[in-house]
Tab-separated table of C-alpha atoms and ligand atoms in Angstrom:
chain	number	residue	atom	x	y	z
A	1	UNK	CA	-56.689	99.116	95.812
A	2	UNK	CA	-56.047	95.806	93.309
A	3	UNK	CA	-56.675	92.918	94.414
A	4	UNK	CA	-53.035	91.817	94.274
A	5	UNK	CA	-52.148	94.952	96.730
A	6	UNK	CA	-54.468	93.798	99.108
A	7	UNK	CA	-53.127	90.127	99.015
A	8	UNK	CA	-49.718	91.176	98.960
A	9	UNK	CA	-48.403	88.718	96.068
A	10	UNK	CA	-44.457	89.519	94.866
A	11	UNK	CA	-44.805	91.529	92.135
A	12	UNK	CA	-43.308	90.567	88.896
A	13	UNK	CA	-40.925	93.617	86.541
A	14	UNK	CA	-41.653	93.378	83.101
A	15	UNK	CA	-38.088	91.217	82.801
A	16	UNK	CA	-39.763	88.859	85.234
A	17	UNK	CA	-38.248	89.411	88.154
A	18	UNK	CA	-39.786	88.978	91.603
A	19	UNK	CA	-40.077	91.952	93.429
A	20	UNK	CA	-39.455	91.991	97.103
A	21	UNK	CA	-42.461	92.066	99.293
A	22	UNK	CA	-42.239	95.936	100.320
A	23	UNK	CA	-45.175	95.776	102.285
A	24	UNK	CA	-43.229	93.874	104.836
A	25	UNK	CA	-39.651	94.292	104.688
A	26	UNK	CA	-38.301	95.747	107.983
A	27	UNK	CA	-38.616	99.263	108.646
A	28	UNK	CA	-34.896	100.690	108.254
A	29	UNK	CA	-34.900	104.464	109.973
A	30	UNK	CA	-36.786	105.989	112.915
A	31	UNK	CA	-39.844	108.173	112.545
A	32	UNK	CA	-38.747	111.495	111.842
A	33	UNK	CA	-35.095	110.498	110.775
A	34	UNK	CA	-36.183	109.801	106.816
A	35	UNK	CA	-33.103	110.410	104.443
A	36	UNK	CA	-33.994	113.509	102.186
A	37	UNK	CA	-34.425	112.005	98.694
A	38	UNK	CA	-33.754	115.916	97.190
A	39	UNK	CA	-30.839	116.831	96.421
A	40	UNK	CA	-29.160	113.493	95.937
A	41	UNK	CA	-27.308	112.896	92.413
A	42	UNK	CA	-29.034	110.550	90.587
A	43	UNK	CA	-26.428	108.168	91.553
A	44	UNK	CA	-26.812	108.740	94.946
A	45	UNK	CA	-30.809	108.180	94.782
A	46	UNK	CA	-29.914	104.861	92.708
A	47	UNK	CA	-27.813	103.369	95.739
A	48	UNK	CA	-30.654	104.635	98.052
A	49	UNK	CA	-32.990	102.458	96.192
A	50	UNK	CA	-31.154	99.476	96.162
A	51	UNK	CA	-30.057	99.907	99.726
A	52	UNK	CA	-33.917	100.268	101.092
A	53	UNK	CA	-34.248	97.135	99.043
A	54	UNK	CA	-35.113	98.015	95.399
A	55	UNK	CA	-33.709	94.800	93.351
A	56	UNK	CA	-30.675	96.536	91.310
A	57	UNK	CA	-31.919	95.413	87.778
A	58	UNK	CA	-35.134	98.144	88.622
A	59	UNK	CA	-33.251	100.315	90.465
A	60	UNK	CA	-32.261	102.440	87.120
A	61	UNK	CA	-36.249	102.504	86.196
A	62	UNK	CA	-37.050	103.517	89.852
A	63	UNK	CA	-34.592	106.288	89.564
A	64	UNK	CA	-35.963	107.459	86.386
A	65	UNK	CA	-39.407	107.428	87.737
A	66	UNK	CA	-38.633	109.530	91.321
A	67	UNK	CA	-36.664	111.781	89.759
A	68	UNK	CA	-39.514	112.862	87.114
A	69	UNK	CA	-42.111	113.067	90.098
A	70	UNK	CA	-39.803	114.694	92.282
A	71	UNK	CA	-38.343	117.537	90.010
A	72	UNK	CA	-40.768	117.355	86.969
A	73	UNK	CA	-44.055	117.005	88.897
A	74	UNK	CA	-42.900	118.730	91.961
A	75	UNK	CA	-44.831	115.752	93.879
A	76	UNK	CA	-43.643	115.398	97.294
A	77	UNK	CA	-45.879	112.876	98.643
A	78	UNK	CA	-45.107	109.497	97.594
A	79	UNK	CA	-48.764	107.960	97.646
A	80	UNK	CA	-49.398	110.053	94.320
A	81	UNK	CA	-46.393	108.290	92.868
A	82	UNK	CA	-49.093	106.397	90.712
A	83	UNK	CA	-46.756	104.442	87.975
A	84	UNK	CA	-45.291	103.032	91.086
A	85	UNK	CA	-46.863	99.708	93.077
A	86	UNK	CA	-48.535	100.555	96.325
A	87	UNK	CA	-46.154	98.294	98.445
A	88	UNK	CA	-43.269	100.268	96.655
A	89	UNK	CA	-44.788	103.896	97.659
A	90	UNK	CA	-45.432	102.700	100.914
A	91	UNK	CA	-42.135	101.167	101.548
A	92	UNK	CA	-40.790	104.556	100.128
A	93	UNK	CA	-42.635	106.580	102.514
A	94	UNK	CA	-41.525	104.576	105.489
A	95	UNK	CA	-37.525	104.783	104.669
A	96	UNK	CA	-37.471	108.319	103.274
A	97	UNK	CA	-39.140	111.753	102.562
A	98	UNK	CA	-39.268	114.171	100.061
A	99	UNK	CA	-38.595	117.615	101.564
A	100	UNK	CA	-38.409	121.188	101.431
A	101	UNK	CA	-36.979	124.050	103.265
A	102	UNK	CA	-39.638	125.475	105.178
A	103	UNK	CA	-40.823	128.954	104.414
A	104	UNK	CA	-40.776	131.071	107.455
A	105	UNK	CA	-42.183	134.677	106.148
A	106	UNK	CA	-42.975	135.519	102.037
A	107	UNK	CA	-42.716	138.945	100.945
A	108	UNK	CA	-43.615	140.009	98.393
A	109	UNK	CA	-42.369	143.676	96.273
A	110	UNK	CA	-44.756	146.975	95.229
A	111	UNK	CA	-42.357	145.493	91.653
A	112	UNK	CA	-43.414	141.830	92.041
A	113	UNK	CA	-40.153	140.612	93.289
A	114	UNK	CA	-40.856	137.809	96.046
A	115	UNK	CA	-38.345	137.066	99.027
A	116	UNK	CA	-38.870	133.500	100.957
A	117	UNK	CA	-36.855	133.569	104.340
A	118	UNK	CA	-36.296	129.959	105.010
A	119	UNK	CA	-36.110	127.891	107.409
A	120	UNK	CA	-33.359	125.232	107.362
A	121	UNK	CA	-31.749	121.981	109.631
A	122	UNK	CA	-30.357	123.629	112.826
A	123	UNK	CA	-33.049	126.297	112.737
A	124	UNK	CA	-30.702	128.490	110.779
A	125	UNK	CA	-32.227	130.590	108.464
A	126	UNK	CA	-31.726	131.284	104.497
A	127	UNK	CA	-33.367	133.650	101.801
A	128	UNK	CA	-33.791	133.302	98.169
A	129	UNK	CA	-35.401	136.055	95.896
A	130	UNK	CA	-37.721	135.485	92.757
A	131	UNK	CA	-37.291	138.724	90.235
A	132	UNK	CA	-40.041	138.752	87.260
A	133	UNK	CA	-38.631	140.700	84.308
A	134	UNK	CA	-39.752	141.399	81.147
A	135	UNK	CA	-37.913	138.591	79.457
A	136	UNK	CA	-36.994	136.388	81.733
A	137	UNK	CA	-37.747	134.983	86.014
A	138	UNK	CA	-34.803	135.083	87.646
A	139	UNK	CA	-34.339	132.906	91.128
A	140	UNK	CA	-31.544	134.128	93.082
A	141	UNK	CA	-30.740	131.080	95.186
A	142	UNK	CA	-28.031	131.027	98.533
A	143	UNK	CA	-25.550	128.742	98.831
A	144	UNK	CA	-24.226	129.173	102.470
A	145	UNK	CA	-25.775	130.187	105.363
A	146	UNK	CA	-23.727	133.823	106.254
A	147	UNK	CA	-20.651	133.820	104.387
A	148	UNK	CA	-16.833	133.861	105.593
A	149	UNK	CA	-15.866	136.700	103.238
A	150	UNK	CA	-16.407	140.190	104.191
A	151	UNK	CA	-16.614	142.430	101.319
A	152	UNK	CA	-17.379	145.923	103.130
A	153	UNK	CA	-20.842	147.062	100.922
A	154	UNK	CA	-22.423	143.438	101.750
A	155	UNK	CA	-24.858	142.807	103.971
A	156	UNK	CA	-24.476	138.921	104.128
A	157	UNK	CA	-20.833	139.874	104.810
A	158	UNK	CA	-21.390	140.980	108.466
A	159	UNK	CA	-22.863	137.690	109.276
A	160	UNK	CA	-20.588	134.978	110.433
A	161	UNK	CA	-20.554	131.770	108.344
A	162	UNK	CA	-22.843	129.190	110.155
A	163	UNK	CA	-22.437	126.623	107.589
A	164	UNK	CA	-22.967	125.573	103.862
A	165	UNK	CA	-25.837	124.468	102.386
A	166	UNK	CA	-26.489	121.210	101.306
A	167	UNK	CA	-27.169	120.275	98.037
A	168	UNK	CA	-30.866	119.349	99.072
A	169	UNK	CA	-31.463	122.747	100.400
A	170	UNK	CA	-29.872	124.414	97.387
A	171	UNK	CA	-32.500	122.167	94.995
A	172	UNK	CA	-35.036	122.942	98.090
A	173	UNK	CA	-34.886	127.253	97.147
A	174	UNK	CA	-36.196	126.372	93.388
A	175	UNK	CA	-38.736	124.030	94.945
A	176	UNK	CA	-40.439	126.573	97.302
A	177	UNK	CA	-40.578	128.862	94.401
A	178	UNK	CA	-42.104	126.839	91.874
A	179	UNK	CA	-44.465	125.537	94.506
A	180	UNK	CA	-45.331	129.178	95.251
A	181	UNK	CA	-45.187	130.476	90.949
A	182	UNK	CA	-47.958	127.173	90.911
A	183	UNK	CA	-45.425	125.995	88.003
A	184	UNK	CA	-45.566	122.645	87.970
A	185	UNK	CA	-47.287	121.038	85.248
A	186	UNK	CA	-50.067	119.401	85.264
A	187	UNK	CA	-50.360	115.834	83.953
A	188	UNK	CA	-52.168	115.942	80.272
A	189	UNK	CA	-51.029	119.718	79.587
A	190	UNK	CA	-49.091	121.368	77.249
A	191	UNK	CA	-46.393	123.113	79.349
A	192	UNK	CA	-46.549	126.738	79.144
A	193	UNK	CA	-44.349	128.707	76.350
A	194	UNK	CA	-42.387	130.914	78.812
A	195	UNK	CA	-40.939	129.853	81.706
A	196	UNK	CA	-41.571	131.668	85.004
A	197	UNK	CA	-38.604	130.475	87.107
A	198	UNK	CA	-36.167	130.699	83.110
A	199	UNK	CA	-33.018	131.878	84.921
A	200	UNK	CA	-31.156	130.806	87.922
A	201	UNK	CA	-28.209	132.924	89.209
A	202	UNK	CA	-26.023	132.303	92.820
A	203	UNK	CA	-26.167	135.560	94.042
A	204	UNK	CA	-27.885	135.656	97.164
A	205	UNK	CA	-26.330	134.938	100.438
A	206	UNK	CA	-22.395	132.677	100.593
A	207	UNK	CA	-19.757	132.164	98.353
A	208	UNK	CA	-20.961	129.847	96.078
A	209	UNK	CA	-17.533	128.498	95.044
A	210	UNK	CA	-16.422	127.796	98.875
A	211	UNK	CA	-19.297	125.105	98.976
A	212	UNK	CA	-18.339	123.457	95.820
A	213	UNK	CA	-19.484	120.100	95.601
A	214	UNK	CA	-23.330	121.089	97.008
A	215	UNK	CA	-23.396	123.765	94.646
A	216	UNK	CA	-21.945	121.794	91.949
A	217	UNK	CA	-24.803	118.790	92.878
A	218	UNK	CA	-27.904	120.952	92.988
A	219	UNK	CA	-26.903	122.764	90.074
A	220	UNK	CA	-26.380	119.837	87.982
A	221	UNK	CA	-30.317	118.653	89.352
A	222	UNK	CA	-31.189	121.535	87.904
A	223	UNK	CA	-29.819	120.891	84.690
A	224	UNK	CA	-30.965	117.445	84.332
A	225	UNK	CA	-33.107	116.814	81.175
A	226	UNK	CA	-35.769	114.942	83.001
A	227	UNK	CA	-36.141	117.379	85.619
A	228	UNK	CA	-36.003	121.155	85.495
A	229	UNK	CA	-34.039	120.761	82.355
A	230	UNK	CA	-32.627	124.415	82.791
A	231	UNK	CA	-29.664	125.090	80.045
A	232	UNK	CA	-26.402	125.676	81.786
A	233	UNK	CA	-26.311	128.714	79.801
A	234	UNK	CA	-29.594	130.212	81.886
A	235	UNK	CA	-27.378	129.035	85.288
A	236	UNK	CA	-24.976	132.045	86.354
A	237	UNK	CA	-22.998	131.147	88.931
A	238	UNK	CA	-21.126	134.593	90.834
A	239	UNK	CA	-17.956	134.345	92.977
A	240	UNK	CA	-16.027	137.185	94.557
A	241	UNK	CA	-12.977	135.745	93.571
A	242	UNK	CA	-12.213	132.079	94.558
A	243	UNK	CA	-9.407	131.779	91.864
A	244	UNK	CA	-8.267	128.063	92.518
A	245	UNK	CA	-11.700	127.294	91.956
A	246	UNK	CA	-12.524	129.130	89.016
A	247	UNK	CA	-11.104	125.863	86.431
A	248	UNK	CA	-12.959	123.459	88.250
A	249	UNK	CA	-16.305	125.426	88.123
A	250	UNK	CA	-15.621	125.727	84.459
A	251	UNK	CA	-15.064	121.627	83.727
A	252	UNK	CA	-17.082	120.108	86.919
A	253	UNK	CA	-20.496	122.891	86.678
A	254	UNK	CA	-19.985	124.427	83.596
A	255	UNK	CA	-22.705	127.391	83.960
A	256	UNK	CA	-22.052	130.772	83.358
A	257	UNK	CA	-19.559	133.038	85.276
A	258	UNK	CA	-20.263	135.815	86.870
A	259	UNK	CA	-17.132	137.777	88.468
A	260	UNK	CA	-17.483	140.138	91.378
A	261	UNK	CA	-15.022	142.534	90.525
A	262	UNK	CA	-15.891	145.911	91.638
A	263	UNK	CA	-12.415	147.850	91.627
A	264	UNK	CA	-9.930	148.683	89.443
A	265	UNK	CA	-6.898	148.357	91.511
A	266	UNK	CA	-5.936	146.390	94.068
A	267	UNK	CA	-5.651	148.642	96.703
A	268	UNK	CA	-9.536	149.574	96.569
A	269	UNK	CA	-10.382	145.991	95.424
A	270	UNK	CA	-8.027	144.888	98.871
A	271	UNK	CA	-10.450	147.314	100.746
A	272	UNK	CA	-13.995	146.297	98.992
A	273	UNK	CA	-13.669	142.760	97.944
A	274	UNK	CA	-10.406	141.462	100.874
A	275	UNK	CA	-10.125	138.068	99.147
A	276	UNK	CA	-8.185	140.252	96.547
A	277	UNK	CA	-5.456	140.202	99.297
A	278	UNK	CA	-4.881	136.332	98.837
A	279	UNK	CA	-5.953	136.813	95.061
A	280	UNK	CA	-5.199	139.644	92.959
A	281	UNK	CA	-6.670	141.286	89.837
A	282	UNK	CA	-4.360	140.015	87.856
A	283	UNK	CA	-4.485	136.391	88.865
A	284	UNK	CA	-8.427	136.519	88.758
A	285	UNK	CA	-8.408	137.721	85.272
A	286	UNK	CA	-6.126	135.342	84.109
A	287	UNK	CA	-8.749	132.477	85.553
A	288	UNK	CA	-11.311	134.549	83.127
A	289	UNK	CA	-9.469	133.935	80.439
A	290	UNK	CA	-9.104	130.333	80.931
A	291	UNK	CA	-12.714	129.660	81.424
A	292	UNK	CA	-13.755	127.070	79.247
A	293	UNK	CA	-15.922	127.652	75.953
A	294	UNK	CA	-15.639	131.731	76.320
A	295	UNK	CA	-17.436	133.251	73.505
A	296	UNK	CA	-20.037	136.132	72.634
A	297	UNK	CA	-23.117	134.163	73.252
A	298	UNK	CA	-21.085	132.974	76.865
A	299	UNK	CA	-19.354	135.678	78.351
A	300	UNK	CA	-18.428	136.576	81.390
A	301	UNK	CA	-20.322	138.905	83.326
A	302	UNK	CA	-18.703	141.442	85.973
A	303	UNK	CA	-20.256	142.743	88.364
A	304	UNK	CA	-19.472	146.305	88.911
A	305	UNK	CA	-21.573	147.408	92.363
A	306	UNK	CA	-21.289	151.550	92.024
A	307	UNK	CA	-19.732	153.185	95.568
A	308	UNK	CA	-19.740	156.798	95.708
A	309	UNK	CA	-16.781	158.537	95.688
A	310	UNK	CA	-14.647	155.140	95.728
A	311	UNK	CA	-14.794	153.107	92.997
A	312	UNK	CA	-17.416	155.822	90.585
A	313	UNK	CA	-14.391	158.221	88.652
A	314	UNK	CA	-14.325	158.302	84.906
A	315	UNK	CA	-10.496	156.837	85.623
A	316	UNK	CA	-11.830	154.146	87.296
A	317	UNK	CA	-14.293	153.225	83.692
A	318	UNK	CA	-11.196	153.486	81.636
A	319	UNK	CA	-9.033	151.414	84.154
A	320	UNK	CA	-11.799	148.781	83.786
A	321	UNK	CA	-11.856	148.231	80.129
A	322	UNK	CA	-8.182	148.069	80.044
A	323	UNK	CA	-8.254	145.281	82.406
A	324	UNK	CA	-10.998	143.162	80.569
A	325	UNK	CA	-9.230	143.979	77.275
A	326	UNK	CA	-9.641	140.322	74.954
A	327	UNK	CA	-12.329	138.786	77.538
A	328	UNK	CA	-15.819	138.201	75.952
A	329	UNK	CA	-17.678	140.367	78.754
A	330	UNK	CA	-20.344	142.123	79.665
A	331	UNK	CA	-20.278	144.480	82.516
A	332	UNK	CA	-22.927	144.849	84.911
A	333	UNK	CA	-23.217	148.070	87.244
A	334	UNK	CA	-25.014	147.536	90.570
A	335	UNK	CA	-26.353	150.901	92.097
A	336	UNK	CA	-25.041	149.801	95.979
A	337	UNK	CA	-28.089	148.734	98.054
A	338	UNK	CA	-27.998	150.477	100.817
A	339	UNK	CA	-28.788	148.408	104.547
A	340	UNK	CA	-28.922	149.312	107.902
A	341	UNK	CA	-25.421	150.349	108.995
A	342	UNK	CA	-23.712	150.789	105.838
A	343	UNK	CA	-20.979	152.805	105.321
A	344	UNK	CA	-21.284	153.057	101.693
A	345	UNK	CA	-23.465	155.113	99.509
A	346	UNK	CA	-24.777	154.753	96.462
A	347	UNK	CA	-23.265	156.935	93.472
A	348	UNK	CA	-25.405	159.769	91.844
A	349	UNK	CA	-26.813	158.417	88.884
A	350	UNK	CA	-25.677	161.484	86.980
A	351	UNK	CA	-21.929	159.421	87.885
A	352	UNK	CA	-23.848	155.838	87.031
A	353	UNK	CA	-24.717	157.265	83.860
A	354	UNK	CA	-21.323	158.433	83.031
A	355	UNK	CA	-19.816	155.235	83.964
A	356	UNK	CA	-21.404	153.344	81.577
A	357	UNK	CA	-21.061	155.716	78.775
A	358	UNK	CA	-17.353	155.046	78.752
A	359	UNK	CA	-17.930	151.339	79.091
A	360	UNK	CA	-20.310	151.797	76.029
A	361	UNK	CA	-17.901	153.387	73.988
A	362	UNK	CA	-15.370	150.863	74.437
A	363	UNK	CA	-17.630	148.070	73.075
A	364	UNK	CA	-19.126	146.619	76.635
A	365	UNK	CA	-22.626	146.193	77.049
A	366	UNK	CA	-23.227	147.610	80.220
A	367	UNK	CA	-26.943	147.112	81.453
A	368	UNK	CA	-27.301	148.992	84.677
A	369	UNK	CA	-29.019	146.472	86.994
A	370	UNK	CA	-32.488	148.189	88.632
A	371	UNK	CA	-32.640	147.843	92.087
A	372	UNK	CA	-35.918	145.418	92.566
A	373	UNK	CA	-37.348	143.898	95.447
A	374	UNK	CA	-35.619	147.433	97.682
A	375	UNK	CA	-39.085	147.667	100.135
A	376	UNK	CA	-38.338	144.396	100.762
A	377	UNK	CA	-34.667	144.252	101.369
A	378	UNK	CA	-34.107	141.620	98.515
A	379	UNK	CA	-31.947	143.303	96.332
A	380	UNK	CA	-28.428	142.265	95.984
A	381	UNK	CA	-26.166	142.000	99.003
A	382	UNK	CA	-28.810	143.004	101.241
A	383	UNK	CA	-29.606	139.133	101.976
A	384	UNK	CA	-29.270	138.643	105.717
A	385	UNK	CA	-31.079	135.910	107.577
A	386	UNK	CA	-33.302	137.021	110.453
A	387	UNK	CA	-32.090	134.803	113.352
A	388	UNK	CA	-28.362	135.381	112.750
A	389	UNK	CA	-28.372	139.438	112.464
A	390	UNK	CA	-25.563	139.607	115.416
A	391	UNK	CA	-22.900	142.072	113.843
A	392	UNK	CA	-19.195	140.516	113.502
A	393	UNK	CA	-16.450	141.629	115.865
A	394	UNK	CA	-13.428	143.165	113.589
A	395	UNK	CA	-11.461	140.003	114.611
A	396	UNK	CA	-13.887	138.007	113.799
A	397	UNK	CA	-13.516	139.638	110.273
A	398	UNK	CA	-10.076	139.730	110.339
A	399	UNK	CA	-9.686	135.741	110.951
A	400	UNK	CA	-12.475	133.810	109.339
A	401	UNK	CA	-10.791	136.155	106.301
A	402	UNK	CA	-7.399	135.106	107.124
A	403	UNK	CA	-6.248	138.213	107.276
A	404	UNK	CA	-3.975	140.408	110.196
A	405	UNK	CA	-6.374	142.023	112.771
B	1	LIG	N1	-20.550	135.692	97.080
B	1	LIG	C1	-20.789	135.828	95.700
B	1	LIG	C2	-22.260	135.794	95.321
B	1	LIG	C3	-23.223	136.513	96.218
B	1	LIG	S1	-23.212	138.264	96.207
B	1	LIG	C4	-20.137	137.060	95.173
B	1	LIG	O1	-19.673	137.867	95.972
B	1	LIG	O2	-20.060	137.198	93.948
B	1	LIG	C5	-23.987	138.676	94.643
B	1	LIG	C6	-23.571	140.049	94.087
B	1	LIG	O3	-24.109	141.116	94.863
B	1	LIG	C7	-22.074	140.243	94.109
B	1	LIG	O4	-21.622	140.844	92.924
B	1	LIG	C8	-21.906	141.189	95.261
B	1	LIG	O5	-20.694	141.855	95.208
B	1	LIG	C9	-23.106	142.084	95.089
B	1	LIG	N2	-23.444	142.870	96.269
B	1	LIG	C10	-23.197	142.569	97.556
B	1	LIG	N3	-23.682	143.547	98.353
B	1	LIG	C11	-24.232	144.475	97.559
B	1	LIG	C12	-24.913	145.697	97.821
B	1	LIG	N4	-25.144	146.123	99.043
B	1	LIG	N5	-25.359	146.409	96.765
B	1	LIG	C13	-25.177	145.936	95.505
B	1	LIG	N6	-24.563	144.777	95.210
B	1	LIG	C14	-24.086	144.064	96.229
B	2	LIG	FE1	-19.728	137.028	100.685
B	2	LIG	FE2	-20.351	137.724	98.149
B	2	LIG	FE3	-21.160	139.232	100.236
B	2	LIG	FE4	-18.583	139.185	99.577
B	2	LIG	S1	-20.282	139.976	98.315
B	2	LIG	S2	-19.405	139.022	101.655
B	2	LIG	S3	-18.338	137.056	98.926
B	2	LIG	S4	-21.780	137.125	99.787
């Protein structure tokens, strides 16, 4: 402690301002009601500042400074907010906290893939998956809790939407997982080369583009320069079809695209994927081509999940590469991952195989994803929270779809 914290003196900014006297300006919420710093814009954290009584010609500095700590250092506790006065940090820690999603169970793969089951307001429950690969860590991050679609293979689709996620829980997924990598660096140290968390992709549980803004704010605090600093090009950002949507992802987020496409007509892609009913093909692809900045180095990726005997036939390849004819694309094939009640199966690889020869041959790179993380249940679409397992009725289906029983 300085002598000047213990006799409480205003404290002068470089400009020569007075500070407030934070040590005793009134106390503004109740004990356990602290607004959640994460997950604000950096706007939003500026007004918080000011409004808990930071002067406004500091508030930009303050901003800079809790936004470093907070998604640079990973520091959640405001009394090792050193650059910052005592008063200040103690003031802070009275008006708000810095917090996280808490982690209910961690499981980790026989392949190194790591599942957190989260815990979130409302006692609802969320999971987000951490896949080490060769090249690259990939967090799979939710975005709503359940989801209101109800694509038939996916096991998030049986579970009613309980609500989206807010921003601060989206930011809170890539928290708990650097927290649990130990990647945060430490003061005086050359960050490490590589990147364990490098990639971020929305594919675990929700529709990412039917919570819009909170995705759109967490993924733009994970872009930030002076925080994760992750390239929008290392962001992909998967939708199951939310066409209206699809222009403003492309000028308001402006990661990567990832479609989930999965037929190639729309009578199967009605069946699989029922959004197709409100949106077809057609008017998704057309969206694709749109997207902004399109190129080789950003394509589009579609995401092809392989369903025996329905969507598997060597008509179905060549359908597919008609249809994407002129988009810069890759295409990704997902060997289905089977869950409990499922009334798909996955298709022989022998057909897998096949599949993507024909995609090959007509120019598409078409990496056939590896199931990781299946011991676990963390591959794709398996995501299902633990508390909220209930199966839906078929007209519960039927209407949160908006679609005739
Ligand atoms: N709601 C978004 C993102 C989450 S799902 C979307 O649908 O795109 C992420 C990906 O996993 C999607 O391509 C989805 O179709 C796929 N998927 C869902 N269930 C699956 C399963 N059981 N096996 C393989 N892929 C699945
Ligand atoms: Fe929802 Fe995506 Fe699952 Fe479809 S595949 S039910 S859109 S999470």
């Amino acid at each position: 402690m300085t002598p000047r914290d213990e006799k409480r003196a205003p404290e002068r900014s470089p400009a020569g301002v007075i500070q407030p006297d934070f040590a005793t300006l009134p106390r503004k919420v109740a004990e356990g009601a602290r607004p959640n710093l994460v997950g604000l814009t950096r706007d939003g954290l500026h007004a918080a500042l000011i409004e808990a009584g930071t002067p406004e010609r500091q508030a930009g500095m303050r901003t800079a400074q809790l936004w470093q700590w907070i998604y640079q250092r990973g520091v959640s506790d405001f009394s090792q907010m050193t650059n910052l006065s005592k008063d200040y940090r103690a003031m802070l820690d009275r008006t708000f906290e810095v917090a996280r999603p808490q982690v209910v169970t961690h499981q980790v793969s026989a392949d190194g893939t790591r599942k957190y089951l989260l815990r979130i307001a409302g006692g609802h429950e969320v999971e987000a998956v951490y896949i080490p690969e060769e090249d690259r860590g990939t967090l799979c991050v939710s975005s709503q809790v359940g989801c209101t679609l109800t694509c038939t293979f996916c096991h998030t689709g049986t579970q009613k939407l309980v609500r989206n996620l807010t921003p601060a829980e989206i930011v809170g997924q890539i928290l708990v997982a650097r927290d649990d990598l130990d990647e945060w660096p430490v003061a005086g140290q050359r960050p490490p080369d590589r990147r364990l968390i490098s990639n971020i992709v929305l594919m675990g549980m929700g529709e990412p583009l039917y919570n819009f803004e909170g995705v759109r704010d967490a993924m733009k605090i994970a872009m930030d320069n002076e925080g994760f600093s992750l390239s929008r090009r290392r962001i992909t950002l998967s939708t199951s079809g939310v066409v209206p949507e699809i222009p403003r992802a492309g000028a308001e987020i402006g990661t990567l695209l990832a479609i989930s496409l999965h037929a190639t007509t729309d009578e199967v892609r009605n069946e699989l994927v029922p959004i197709n009913r409100k949106w077809p093909i057609a008017d998704l692809l057309e969206a694709c081509r749109q997207y902004p900045r399109l190129s080789n180095s950003e394509r589009i990726t579609f995401e092809y999940v392989m369903l025996k005997g329905v969507n598997d036939s060597d008509a179905d390849a060549k359908r597919l590469v008609k249809l994407i004819a002129g988009i810069p694309a890759k295409i990704n094939l997902i060997p289905f991952n089977p869950w409990p009640g499922a009334v798909h199966e996955r298709s022989d690889w022998e057909r897998i195989e096949k599949f993507a020869e024909i995609v090959n041959r007509a120019g598409y790179a078409s990496p056939v994803r590896t199931p990781r993380g299946e011991d676990i249940l963390a591959a794709c679409g398996q995501l299902k929270s633990a508390t909220e397992r209930a199966r839906k009725t078929r007209a519960q289906i039927a209407e949160e779809a908006g679609l005739p029983g």
